[in-house]
XYZ file of C-alpha atoms in Angstrom:
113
model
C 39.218 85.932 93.289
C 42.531 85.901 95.042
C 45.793 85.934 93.139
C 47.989 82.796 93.356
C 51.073 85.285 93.315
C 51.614 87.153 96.565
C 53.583 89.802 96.266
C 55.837 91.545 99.013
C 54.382 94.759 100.526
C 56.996 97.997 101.448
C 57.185 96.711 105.300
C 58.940 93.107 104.411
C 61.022 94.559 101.875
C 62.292 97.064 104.305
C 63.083 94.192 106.716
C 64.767 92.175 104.033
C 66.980 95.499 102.585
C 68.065 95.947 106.754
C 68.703 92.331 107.445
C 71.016 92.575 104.372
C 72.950 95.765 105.336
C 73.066 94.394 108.638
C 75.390 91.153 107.970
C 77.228 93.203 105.117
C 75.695 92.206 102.106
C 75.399 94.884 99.543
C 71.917 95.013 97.867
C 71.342 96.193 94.457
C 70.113 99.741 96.033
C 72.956 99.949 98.027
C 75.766 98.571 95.742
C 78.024 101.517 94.383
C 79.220 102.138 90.642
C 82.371 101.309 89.853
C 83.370 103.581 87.024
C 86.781 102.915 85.582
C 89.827 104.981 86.096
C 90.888 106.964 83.357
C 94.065 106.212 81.225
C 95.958 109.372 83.107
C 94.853 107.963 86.525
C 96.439 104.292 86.345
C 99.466 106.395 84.472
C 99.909 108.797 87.547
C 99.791 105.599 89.710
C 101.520 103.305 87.676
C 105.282 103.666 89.545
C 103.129 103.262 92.719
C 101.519 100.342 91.504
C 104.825 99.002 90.130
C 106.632 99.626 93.617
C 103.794 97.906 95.813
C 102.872 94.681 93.892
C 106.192 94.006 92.064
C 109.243 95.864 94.445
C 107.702 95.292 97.871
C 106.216 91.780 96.558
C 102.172 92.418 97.974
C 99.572 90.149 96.676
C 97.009 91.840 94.460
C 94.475 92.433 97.705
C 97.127 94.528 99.688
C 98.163 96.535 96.540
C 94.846 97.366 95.823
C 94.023 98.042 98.876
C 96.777 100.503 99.553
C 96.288 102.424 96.319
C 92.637 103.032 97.659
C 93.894 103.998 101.143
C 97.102 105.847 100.455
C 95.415 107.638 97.183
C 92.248 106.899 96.922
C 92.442 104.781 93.793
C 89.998 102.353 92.966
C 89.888 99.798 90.300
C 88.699 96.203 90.528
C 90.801 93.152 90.647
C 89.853 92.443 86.359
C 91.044 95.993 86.040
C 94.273 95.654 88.191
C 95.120 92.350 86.246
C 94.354 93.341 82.676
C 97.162 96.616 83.378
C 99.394 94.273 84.712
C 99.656 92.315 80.993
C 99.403 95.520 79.018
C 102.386 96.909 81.321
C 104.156 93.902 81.581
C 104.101 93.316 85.426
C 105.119 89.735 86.072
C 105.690 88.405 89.352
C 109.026 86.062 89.444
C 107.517 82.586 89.657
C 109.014 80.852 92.796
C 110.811 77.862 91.583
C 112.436 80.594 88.619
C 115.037 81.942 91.541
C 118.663 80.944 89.525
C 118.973 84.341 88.385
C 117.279 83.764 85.135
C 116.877 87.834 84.073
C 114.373 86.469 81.278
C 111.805 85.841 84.464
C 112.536 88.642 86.566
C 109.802 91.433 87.217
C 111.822 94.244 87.241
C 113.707 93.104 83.976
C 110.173 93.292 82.311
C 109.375 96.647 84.086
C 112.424 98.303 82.862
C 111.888 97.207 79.136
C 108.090 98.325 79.131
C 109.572 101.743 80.392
């Protein structure tokens, strides 16, 4: 009797894994872990952190970005964001620009210091 499931041999899954890596897509074999930087990691990067998303006003993408280009530092976005609360790293909302030192991001980065 034949089997109603048919299952793929080596060959198709090779094509399928290429076709894949081809158009960018990362398979689970080729996806890399992402371990988590260690407390005295994001501490030795923290003032460069500070100085690229906050001082020099870069979204999130460019910072993190940077920090893996300029010192090969790599943490994911959920990472990034959940440092940014425990150290306090606000952006200034837009519409908060009458001076308001309650909303500022470097008032908050100089009281977390």
């Amino acid at each position: 009797m034949l089997s109603s499931s048919v299952q793929p041999n080596a060959t198709t899954q090779a094509r399928t894994s290429n076709a894949a890596e081809a158009s960018g897509v990362q398979t689970n074999s080729t996806k890399k872990q992402q371990s988590s930087p260690s407390k005295a990691a994001w501490e030795k990067h923290k003032e460069a952190i500070h100085r690229r998303y906050i001082i020099e006003n870069s979204t999130l993408t460019t910072t993190m970005a940077a920090m893996e280009d300029e010192h090969q530092f790599v943490a994911s976005r959920a990472m990034y964001t959940e440092k940014f609360v425990s150290w306090r790293f606000y952006k200034e909302p837009k519409q908060a620009q009458d001076g308001d030192k309650s909303k500022s991001a470097t008032w908050f980065w100089e009281e977390a210091r």
